[in-house]
Short mmCIF file of C-alpha atoms and ligand atoms in Angstrom, two decimals:
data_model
loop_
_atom_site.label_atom_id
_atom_site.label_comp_id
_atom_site.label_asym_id
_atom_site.label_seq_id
_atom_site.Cartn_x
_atom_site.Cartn_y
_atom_site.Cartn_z
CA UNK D 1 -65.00 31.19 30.41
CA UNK D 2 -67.25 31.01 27.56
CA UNK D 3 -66.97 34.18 25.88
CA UNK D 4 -69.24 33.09 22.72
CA UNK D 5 -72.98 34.97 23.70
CA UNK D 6 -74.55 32.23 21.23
CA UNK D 7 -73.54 29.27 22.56
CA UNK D 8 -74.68 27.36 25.38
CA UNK D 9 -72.82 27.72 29.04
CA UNK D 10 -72.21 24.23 30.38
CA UNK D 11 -73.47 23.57 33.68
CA UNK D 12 -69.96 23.61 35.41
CA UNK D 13 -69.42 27.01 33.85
CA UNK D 14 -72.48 28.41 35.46
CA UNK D 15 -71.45 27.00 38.94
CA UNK D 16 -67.80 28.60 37.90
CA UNK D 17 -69.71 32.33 37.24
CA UNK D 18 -71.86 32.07 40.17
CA UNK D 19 -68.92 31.69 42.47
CA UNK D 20 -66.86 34.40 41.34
CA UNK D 21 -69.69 36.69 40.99
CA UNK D 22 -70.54 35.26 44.41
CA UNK D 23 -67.62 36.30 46.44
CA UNK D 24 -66.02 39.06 44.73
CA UNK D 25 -65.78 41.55 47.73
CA UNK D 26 -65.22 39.86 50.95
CA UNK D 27 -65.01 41.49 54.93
CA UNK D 28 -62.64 39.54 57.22
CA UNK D 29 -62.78 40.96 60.67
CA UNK D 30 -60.37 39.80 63.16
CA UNK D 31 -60.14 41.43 67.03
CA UNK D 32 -56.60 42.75 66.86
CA UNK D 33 -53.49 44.22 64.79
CA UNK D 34 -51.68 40.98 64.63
CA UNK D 35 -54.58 38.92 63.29
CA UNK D 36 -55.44 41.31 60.59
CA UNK D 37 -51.49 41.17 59.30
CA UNK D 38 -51.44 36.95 59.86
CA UNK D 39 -54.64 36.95 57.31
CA UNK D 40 -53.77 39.71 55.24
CA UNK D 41 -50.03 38.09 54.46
CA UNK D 42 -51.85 34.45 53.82
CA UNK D 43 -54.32 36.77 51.14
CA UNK D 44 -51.03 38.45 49.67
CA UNK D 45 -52.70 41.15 48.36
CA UNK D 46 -55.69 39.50 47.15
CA UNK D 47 -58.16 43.05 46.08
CA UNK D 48 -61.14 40.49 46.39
CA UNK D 49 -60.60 41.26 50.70
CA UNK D 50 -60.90 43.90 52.85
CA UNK D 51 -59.50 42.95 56.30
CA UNK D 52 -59.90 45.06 59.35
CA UNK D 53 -59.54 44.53 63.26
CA UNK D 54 -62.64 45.49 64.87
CA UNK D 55 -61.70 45.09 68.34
CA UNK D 56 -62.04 42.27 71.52
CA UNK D 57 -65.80 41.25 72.31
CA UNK D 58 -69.11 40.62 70.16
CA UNK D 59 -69.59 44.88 70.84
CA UNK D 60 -66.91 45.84 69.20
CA UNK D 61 -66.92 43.20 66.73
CA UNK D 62 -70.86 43.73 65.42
CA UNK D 63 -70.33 47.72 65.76
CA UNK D 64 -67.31 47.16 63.46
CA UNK D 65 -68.95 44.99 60.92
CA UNK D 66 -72.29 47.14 60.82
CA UNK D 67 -69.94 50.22 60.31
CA UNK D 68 -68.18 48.37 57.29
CA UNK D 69 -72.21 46.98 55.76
CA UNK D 70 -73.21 50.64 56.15
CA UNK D 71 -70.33 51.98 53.92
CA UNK D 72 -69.79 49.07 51.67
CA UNK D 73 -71.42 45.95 49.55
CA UNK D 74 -69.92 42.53 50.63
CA UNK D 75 -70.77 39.12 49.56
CA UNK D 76 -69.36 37.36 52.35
CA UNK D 77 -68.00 38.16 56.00
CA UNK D 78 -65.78 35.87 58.06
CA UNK D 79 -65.05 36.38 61.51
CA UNK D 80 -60.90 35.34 62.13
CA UNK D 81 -58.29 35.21 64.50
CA UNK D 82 -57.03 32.96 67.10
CA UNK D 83 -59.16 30.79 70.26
CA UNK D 84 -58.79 28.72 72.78
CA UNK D 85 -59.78 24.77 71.47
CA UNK D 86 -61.35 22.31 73.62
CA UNK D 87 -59.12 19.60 75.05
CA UNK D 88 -59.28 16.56 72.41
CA UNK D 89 -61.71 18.24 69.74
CA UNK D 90 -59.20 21.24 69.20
CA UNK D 91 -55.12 20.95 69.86
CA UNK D 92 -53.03 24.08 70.05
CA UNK D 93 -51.73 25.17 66.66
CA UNK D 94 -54.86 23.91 64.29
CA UNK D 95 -57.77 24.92 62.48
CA UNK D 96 -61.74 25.30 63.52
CA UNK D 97 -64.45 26.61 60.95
CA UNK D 98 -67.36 27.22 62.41
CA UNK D 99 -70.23 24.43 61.49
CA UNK D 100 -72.22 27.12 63.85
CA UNK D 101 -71.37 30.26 65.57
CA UNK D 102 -73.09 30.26 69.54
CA UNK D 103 -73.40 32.76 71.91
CA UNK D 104 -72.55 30.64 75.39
CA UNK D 105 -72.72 32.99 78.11
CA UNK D 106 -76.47 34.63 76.35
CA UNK D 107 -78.97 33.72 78.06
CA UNK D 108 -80.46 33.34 82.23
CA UNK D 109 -78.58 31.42 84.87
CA UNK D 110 -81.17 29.50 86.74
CA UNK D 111 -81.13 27.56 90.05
CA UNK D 112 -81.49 24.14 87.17
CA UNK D 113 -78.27 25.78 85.05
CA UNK D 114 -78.40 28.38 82.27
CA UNK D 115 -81.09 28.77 79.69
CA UNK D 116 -80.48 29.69 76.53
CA UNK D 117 -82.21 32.94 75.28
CA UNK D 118 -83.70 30.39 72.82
CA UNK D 119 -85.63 28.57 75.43
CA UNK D 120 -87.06 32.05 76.62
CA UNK D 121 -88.29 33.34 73.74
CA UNK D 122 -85.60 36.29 73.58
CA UNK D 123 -83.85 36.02 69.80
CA UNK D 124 -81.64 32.99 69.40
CA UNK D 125 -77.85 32.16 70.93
CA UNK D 126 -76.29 30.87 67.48
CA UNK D 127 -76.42 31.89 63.74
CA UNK D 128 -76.13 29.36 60.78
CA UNK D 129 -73.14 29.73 58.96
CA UNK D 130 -72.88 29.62 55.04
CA UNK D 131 -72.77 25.66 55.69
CA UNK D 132 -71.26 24.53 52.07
CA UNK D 133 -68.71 27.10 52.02
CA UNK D 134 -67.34 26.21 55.13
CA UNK D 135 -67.69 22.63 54.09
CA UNK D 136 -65.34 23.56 50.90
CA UNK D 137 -62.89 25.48 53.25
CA UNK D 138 -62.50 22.13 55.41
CA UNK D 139 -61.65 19.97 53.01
CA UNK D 140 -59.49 22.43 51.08
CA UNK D 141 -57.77 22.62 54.60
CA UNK D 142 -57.26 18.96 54.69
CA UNK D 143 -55.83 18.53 51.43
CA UNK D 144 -53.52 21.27 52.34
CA UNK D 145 -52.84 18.67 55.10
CA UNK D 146 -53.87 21.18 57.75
CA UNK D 147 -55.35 19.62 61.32
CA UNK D 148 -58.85 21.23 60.87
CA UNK D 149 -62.42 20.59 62.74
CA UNK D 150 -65.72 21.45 61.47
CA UNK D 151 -67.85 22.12 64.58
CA UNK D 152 -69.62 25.03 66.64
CA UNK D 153 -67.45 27.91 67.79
CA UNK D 154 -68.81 29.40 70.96
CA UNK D 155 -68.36 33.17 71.58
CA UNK D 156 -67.82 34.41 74.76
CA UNK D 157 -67.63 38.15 76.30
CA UNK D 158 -65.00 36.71 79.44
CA UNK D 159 -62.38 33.95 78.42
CA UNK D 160 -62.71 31.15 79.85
CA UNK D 161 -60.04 30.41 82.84
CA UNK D 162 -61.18 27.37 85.16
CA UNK D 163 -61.39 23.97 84.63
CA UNK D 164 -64.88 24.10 85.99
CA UNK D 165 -66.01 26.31 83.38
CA UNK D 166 -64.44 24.59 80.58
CA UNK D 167 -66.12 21.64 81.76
CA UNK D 168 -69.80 23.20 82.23
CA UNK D 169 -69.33 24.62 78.48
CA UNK D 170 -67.86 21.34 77.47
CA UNK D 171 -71.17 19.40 78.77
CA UNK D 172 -73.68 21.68 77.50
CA UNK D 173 -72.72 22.31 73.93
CA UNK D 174 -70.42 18.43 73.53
CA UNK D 175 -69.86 19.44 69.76
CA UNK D 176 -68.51 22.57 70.52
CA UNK D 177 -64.65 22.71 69.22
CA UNK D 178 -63.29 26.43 70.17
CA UNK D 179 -64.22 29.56 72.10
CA UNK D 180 -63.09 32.93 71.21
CA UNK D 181 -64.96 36.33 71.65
CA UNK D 182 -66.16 37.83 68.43
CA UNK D 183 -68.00 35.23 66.17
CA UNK D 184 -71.40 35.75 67.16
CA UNK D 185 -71.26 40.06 66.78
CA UNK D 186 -69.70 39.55 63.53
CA UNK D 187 -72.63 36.71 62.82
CA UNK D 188 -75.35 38.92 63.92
CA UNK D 189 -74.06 41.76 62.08
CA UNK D 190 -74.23 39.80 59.09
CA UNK D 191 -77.90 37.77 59.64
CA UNK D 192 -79.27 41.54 59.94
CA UNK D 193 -77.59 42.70 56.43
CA UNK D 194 -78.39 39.62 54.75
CA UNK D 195 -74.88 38.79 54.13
CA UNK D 196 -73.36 35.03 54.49
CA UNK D 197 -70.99 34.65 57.25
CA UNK D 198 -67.94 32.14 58.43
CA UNK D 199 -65.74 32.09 61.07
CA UNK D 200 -62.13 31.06 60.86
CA UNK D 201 -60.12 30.21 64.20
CA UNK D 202 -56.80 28.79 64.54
CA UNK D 203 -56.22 27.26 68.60
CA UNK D 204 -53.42 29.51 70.39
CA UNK D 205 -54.11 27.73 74.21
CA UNK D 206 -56.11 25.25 75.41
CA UNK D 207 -59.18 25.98 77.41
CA UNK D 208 -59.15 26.28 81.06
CA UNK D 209 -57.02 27.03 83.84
CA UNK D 210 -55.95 30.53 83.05
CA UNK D 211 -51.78 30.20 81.46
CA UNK D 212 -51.36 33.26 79.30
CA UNK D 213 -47.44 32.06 78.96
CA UNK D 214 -48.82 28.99 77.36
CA UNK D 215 -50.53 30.66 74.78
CA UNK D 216 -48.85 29.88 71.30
CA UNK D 217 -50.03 32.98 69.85
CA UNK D 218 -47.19 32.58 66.85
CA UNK D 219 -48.59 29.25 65.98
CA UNK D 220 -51.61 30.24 66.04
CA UNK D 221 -50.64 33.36 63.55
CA UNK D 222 -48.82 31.12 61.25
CA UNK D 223 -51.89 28.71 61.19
CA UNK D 224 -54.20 31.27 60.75
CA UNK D 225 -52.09 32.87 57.96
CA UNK D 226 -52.16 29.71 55.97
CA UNK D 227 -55.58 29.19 56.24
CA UNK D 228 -55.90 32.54 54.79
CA UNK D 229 -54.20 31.98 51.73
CA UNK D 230 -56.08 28.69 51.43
CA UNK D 231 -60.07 30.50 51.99
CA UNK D 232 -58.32 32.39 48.89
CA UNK D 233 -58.15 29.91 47.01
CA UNK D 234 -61.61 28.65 47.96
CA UNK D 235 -63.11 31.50 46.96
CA UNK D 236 -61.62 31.99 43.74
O1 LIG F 1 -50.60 39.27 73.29
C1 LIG F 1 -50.45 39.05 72.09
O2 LIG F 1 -49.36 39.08 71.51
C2 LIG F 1 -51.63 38.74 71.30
C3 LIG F 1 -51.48 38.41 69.98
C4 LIG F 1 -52.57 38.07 69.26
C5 LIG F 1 -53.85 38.08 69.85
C6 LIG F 1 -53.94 38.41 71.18
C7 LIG F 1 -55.22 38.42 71.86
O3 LIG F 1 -55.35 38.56 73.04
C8 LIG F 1 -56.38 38.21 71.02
C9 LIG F 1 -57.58 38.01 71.85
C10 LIG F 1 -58.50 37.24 71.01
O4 LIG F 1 -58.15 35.89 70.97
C11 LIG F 1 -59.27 35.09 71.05
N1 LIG F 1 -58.99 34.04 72.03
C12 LIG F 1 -57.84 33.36 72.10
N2 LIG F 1 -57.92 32.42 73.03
C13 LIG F 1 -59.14 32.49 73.59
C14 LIG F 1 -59.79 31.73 74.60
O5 LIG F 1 -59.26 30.78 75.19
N3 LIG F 1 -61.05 32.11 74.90
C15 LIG F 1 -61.67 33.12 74.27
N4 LIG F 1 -61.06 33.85 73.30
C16 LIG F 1 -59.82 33.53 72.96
C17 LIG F 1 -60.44 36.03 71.33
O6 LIG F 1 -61.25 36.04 70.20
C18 LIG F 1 -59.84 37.37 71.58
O7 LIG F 1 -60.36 38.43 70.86
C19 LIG F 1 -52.86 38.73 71.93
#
């Protein structure tokens, strides 16, 4: 850093400032215990990250990130944990960062199909992500040689456990890469503060038919613990 007050900063060094000013305290909010100790042993102690398990479902997740804005100043929020992955966009055991976080299941169920609330004036179904940072994370994940996709995560309040359903979701939102459940309260939380958002998932079970003792929840963990230390890294 240029400590000399009367010379010039280069233009790199300003980029350099504005990210660590940027992103010096940051709220990761998984759903459960063993999430929150997969990311906080990737972050190894990083004081830049406050990690906390806010609970299963966009309810829990929003009320637990709205509690945190109320109390706290954070640059940046990222929703983590593990999902399910869509068959060939998302295999069991790699990375997704959110290009977009959707709400799937918000919206009216028609005789024609579902309509989003979008399309009936009622709020939108999907926030923006903060779209360069999660472009940064993705390749930083690929040059960590990490599987990783950069595409909409849906959220959804009831896992997905049918064929038929995965295949409805999978034909209405085709860029879609991974469901899980707490993206979108965690995203709305954060649209309403002001505050930029990602969400991190790392594929535990493919979805459809309904397998719980499929579920490679430990590769999933490890994955999602690596990642961690690697959106460290990012952010530094
Ligand atoms: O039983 C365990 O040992 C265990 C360990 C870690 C996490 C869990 C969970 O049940 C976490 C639920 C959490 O995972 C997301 N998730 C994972 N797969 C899917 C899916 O196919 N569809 C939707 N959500 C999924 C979700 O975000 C849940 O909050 C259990």
């Amino acid at each position: 850093m240029n400590t000399n007050n009367s010379s010039p900063t280069s233009h790199s060094e300003h980029e350099h400032i504005h990210q660590s000013v940027a992103y010096q305290r940051v709220l990761i909010v998984t759903a459960v215990d063993v999430e929150r100790d997969a990311v906080l042993r990737g972050l190894e102690g990083d004081s830049r990250f406050e990690v906390i398990a806010g609970g299963v479902g966009p309810a829990s997740a929003a009320a637990s990130t709205a509690t945190k804005f109320a109390r706290d100043n954070y640059d940046l929020v990222v929703s983590a944990g593990i999902a399910g992955g869509f068959t060939g966009r998302a295999a069991v055991g790699t990375l997704v960062v959110a290009s977009e976080i959707i709400a799937a299941d918000l919206g009216v169920e028609t005789a024609e199909g579902f309509r989003r609330v979008d399309e009936l004036g009622f709020g939108s179904a999907s926030v923006a992500v903060e779209t360069e940072l999660a472009s940064r994370l993705t390749a930083a994940l690929k040059a960590a040689e990490q599987t990783v996709a950069l595409a909409p995560v849906l959220t959804l309040s009831t896992v997905t456990g049918t064929a038929e359903t995965a295949a409805a979701l999978a034909q209405r939102i085709p860029e879609a890469a991974a469901e899980a459940m707490e993206g979108y309260g965690v995203a709305v939380a954060a649209q309403q503060s002001g505050i930029p958002v990602l969400e991190l998932r790392a594929i535990s079970n493919p979805i459809g038919p309904r397998d719980r003792d499929a579920w490679r929840i430990g590769d999933a963990l490890a994955a999602l613990q690596v990642a961690s230390s690697i959106l460290k890294e990012v952010l530094r």
